[in-house]
GROMACS .gro file of C-alpha atoms in nm:
model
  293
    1UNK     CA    1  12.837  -5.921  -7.999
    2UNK     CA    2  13.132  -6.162  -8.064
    3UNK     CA    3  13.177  -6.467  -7.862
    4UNK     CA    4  13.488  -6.356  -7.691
    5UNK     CA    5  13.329  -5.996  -7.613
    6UNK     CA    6  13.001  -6.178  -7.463
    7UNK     CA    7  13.292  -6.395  -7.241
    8UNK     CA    8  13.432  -6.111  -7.100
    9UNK     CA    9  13.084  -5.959  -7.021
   10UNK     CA   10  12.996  -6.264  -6.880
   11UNK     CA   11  13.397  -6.267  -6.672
   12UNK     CA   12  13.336  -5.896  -6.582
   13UNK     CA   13  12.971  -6.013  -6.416
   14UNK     CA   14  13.095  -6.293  -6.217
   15UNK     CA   15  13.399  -6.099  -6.096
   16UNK     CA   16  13.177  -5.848  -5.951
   17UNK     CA   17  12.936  -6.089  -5.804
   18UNK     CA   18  13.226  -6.292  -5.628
   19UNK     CA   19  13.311  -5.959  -5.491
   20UNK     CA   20  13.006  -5.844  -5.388
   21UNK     CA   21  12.990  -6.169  -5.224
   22UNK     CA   22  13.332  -6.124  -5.006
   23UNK     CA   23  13.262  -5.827  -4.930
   24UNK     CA   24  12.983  -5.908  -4.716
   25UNK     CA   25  13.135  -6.194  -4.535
   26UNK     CA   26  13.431  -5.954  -4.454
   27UNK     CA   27  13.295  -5.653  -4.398
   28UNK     CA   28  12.931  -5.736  -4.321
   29UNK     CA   29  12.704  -5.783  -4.043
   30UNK     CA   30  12.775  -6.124  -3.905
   31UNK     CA   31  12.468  -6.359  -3.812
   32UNK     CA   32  12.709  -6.553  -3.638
   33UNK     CA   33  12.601  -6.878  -3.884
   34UNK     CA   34  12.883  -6.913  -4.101
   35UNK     CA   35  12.641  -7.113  -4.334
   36UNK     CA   36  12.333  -6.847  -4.324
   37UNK     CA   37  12.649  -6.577  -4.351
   38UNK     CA   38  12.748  -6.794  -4.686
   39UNK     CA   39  12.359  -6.805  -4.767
   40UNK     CA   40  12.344  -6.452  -4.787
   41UNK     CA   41  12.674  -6.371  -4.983
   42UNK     CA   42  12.549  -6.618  -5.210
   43UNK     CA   43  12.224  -6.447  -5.269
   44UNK     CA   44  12.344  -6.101  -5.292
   45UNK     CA   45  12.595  -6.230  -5.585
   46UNK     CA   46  12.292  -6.368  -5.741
   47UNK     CA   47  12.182  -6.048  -5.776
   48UNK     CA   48  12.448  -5.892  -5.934
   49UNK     CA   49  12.423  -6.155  -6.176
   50UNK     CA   50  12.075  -6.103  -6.242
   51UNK     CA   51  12.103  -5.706  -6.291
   52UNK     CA   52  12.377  -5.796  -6.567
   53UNK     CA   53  12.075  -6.092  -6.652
   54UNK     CA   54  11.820  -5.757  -6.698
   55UNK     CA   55  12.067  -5.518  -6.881
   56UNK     CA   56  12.132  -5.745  -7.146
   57UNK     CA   57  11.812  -5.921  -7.175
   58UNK     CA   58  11.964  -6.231  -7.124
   59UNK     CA   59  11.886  -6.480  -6.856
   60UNK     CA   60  12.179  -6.653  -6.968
   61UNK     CA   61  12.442  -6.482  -6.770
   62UNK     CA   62  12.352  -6.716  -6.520
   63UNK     CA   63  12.418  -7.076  -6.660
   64UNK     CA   64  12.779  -7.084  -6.530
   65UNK     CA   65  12.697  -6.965  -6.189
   66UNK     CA   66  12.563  -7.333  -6.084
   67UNK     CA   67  12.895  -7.456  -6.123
   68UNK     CA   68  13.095  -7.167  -6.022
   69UNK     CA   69  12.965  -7.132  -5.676
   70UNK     CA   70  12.979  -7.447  -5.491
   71UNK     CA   71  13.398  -7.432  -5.508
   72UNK     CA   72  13.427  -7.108  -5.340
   73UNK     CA   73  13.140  -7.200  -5.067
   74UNK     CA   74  13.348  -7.493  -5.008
   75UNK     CA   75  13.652  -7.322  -4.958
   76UNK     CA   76  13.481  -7.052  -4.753
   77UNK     CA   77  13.311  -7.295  -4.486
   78UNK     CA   78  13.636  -7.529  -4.467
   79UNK     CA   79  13.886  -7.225  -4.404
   80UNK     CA   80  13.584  -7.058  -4.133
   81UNK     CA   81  13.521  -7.393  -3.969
   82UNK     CA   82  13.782  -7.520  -3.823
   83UNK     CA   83  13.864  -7.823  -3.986
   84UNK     CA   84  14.200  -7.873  -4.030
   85UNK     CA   85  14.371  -7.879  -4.346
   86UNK     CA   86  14.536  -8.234  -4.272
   87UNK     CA   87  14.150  -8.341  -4.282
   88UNK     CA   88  14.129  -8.623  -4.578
   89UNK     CA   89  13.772  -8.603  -4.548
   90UNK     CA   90  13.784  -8.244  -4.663
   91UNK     CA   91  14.081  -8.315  -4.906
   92UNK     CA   92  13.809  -8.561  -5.077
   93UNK     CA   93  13.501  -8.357  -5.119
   94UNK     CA   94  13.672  -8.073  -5.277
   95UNK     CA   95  13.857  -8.314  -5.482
   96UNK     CA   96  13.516  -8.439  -5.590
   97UNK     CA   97  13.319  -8.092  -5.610
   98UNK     CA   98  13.644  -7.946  -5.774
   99UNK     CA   99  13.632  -8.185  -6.061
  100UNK     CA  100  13.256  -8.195  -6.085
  101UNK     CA  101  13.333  -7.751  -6.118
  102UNK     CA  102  13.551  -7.779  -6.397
  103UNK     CA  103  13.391  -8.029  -6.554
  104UNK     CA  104  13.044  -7.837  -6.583
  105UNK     CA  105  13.203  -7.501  -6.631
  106UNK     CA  106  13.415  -7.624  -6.946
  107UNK     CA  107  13.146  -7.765  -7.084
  108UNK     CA  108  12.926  -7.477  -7.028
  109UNK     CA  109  13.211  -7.253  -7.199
  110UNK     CA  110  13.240  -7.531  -7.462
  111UNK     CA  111  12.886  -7.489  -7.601
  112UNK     CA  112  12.824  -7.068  -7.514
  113UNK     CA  113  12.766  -6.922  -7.835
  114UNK     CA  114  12.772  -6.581  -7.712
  115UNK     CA  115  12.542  -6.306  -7.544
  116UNK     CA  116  12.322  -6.357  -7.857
  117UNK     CA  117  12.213  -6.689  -7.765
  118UNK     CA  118  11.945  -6.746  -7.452
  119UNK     CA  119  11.862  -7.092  -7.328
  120UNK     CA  120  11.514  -7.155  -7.456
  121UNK     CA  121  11.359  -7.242  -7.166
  122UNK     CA  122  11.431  -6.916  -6.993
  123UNK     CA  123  11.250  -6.731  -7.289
  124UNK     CA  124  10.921  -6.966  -7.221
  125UNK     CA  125  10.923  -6.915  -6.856
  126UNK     CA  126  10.911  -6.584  -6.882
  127UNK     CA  127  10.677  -6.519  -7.185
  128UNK     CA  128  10.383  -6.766  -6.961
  129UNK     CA  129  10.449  -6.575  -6.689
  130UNK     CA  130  10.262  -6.247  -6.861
  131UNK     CA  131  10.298  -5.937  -6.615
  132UNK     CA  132  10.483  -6.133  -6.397
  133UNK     CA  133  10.743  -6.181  -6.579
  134UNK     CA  134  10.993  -6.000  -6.352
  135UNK     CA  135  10.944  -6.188  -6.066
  136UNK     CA  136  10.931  -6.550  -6.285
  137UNK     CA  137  11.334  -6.434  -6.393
  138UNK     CA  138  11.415  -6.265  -6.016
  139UNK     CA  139  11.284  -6.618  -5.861
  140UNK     CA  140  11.216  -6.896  -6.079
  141UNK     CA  141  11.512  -6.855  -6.308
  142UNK     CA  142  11.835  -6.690  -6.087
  143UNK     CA  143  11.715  -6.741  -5.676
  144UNK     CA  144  11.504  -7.090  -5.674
  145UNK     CA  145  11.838  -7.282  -5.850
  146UNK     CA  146  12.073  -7.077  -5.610
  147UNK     CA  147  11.888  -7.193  -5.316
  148UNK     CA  148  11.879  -7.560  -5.473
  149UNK     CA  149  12.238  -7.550  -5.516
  150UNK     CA  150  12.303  -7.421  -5.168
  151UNK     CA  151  12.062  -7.656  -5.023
  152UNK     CA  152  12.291  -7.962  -5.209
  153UNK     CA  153  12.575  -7.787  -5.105
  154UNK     CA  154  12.482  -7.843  -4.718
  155UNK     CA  155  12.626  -8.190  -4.681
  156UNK     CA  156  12.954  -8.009  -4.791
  157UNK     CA  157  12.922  -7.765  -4.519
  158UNK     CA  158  12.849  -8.085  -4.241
  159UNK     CA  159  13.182  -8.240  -4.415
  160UNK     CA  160  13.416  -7.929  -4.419
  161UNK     CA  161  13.320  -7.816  -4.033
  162UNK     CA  162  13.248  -8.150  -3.815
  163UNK     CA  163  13.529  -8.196  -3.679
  164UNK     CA  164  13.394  -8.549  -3.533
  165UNK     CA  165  13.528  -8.870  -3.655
  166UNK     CA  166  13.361  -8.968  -3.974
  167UNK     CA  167  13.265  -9.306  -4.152
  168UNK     CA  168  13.550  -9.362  -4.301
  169UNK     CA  169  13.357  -9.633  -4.544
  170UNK     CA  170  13.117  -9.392  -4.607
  171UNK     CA  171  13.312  -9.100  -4.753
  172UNK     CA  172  13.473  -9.368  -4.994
  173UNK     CA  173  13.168  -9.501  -5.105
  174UNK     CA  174  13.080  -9.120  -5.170
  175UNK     CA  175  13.435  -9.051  -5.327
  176UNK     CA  176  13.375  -9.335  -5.597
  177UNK     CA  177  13.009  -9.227  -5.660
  178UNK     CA  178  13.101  -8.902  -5.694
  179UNK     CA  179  13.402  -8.928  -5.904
  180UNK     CA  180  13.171  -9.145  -6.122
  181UNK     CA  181  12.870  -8.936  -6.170
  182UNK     CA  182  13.099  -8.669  -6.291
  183UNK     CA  183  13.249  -8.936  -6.547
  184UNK     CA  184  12.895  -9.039  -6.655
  185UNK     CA  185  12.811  -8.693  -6.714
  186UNK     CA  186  13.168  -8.611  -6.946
  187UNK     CA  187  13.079  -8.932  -7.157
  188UNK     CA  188  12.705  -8.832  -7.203
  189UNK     CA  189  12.804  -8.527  -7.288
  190UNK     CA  190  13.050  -8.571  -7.487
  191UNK     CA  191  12.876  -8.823  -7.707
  192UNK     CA  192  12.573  -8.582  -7.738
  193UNK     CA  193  12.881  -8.316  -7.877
  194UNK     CA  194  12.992  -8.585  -8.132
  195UNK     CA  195  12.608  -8.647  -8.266
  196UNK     CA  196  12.501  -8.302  -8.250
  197UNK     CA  197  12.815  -8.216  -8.500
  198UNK     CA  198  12.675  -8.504  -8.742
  199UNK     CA  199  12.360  -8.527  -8.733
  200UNK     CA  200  12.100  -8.535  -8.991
  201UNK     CA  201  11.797  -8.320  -8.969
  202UNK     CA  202  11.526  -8.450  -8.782
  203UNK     CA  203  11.744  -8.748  -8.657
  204UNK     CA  204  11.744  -8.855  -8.276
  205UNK     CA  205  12.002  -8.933  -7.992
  206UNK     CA  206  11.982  -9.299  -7.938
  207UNK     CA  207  12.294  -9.454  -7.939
  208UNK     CA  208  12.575  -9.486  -7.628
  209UNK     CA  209  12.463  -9.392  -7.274
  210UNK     CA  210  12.186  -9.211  -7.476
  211UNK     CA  211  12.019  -9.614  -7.556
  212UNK     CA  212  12.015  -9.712  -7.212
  213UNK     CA  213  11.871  -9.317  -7.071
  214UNK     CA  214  11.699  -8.994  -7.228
  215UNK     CA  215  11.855  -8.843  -7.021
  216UNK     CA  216  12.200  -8.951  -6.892
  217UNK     CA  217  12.335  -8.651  -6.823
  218UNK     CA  218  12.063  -8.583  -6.568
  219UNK     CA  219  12.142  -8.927  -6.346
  220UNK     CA  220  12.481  -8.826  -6.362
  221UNK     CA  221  12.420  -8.469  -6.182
  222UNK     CA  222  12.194  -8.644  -5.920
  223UNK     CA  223  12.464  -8.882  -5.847
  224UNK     CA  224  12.646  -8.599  -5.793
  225UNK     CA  225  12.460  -8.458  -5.552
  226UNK     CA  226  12.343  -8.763  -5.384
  227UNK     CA  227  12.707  -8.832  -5.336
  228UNK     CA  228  12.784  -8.491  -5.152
  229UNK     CA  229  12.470  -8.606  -4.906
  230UNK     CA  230  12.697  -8.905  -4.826
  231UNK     CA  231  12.990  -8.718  -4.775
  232UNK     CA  232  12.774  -8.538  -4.533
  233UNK     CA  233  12.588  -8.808  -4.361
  234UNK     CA  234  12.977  -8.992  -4.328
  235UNK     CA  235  13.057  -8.677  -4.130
  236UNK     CA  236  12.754  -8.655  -3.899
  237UNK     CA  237  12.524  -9.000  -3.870
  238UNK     CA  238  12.340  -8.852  -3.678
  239UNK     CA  239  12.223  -8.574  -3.916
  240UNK     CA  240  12.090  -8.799  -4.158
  241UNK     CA  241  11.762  -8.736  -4.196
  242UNK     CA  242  11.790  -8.382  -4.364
  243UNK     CA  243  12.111  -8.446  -4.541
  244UNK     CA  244  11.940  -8.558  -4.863
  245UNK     CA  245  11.686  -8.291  -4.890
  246UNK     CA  246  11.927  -8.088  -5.149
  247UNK     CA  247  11.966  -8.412  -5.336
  248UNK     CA  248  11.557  -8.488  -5.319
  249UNK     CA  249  11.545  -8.083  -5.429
  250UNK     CA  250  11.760  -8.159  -5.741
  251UNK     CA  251  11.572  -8.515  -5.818
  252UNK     CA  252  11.270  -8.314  -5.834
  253UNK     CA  253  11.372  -8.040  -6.057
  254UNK     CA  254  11.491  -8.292  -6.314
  255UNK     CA  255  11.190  -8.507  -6.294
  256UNK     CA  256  10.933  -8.252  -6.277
  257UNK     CA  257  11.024  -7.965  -6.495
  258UNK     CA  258  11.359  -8.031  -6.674
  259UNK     CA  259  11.329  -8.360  -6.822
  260UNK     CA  260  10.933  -8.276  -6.881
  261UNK     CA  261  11.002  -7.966  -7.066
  262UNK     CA  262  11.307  -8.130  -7.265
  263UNK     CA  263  11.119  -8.412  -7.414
  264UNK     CA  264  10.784  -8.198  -7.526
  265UNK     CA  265  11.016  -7.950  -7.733
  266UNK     CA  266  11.189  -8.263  -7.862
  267UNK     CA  267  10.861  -8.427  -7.946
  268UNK     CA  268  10.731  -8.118  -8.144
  269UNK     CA  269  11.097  -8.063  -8.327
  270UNK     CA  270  11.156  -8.431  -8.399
  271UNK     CA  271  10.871  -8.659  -8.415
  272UNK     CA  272  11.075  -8.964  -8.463
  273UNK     CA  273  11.178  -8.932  -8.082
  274UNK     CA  274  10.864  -9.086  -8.013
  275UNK     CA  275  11.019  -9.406  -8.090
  276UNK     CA  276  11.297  -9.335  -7.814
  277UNK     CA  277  11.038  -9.235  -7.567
  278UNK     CA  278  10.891  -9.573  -7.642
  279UNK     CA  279  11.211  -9.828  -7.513
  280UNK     CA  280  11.450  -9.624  -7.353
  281UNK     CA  281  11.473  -9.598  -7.042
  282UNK     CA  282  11.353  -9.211  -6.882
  283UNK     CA  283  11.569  -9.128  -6.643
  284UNK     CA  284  11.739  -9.467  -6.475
  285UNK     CA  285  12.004  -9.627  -6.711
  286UNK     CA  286  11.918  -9.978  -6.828
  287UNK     CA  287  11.938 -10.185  -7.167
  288UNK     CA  288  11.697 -10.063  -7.435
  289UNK     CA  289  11.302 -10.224  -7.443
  290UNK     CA  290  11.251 -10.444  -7.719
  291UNK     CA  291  11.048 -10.334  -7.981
  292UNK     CA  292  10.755 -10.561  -8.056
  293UNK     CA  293  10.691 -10.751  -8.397
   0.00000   0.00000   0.00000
């Protein structure tokens, strides 16, 4: 399948999900919680996407649907809660989710080869998982990073529906940090484009945001997210305490599977990584070790 067949594939899925989606928050049985109503529109087009996931054997259909999502639940709870739209709060956060969106969705279109191509790392899950192997791409693949989105995305929902005052020195604090993270990840990304189009075989990332972190890109979407738990906590104080659990949720993932799983294939495609492993920095930017005489 060409590249611009497997996009419209792809364009036909998430059209149908989306709708799937609406169509249950318009015509549906109302819990009467706009966010568990949003929770379960955002499931159901989850499984759309996974059916399309199953059809063509490829787990991939649902890359794009991280950054897809968060937009349209944005727009959902601010135009249900009754925040108004003079709100510069809410004018902020979508400015800053918005541009995090594109950002992630261009660069996921950037690098798609096509329906032929499937993320690795989808492949291994589901080849450990033996007979359960249906259930490891249902859950651990399409609903487990749809609930972590939607649990990073609750912040959002405090920001877009309190209709409180908010800390006003909060939500610029979280503006800047946001803005940033998604500038940190463009760079890092974009420098890993430029190296992977010149690179030598067996030859290793280590120069540019890639000598101070492995994994730069990584930071960048946790500042993300850590930044919408601001936004959130700005809104409602008093809230606080479970306002960073999406952020802790995506913190985890990176740490204890992504980054893990990342640097062992690296390690057995490109021994010489070693040496970055060695004095750069895991996950926290900061200058390079010094290699010992």
């Amino acid at each position: 399948m060409s590249r611009t067949a497997s996009f419209v594939r792809v364009g036909v899925a998430y059209v149908i999900a989306i709708a799937v989606a609406a169509a249950w928050l318009v015509v549906g049985p109302t819990t009467d919680l706009l966010w568990l109503d949003a929770l379960i529109a955002d499931v159901l087009g989850t499984l759309v996407i996974f059916v399309f996931s199953r059809v063509h054997h490829n787990s991939s259909f649902y890359d794009a649907y991280w950054s897809v999502v968060p937009p349209l639940l944005l727009i959902y709870w601010w135009a249900e809660g009754g925040l108004g739209i003079d709100s510069p709060r809410a004018w902020l956060v979508f400015a800053v989710v918005l541009l995090w969106a594109v950002r992630l969705t261009a660069n996921w279109a950037n690098g798609f080869p096509g329906l032929h191509h499937e993320d690795w790392r989808y492949g291994l899950l589901r080849g450990n998982a033996g007979r359960w192997e249906f259930v490891t791409d249902l859950v651990a693949i399409h609903l487990i990073p749809t609930g972590q989105v939607f649990l990073g995305m609750l912040p959002v929902y405090v920001a877009v529906t309190h209709t409180g005052d908010d800390l006003l020195w909060l939500t610029a604090i979280a503006t800047v940090l946001g803005v940033a993270a998604v500038v940190l990840e463009f760079v890092a990304d974009r420098q890993m484009l430029l190296f992977v189009r010149t690179r030598t075989p067996g030859q290793v990332m280590n120069r540019g945001l890639w000598s101070w972190s492995r994994h730069p890109n990584y930071f960048g979407e946790f500042g993300f997210w850590f930044a919408l738990a601001l936004f959130g906590v700005a809104a409602a104080p008093a809230d606080a305490w479970w306002l960073f659990i999406g952020a802790l949720a995506m913190l985890a993932m990176f740490l204890g599977a992504s980054i893990p799983m990342m640097e062992t294939r690296s390690l057995e495609r490109r021994p010489e990584y070693g040496e970055v492993t060695a004095h750069v920095s895991r996950f926290v930017p900061r200058p390079p070790r010094r290699v010992s005489v």
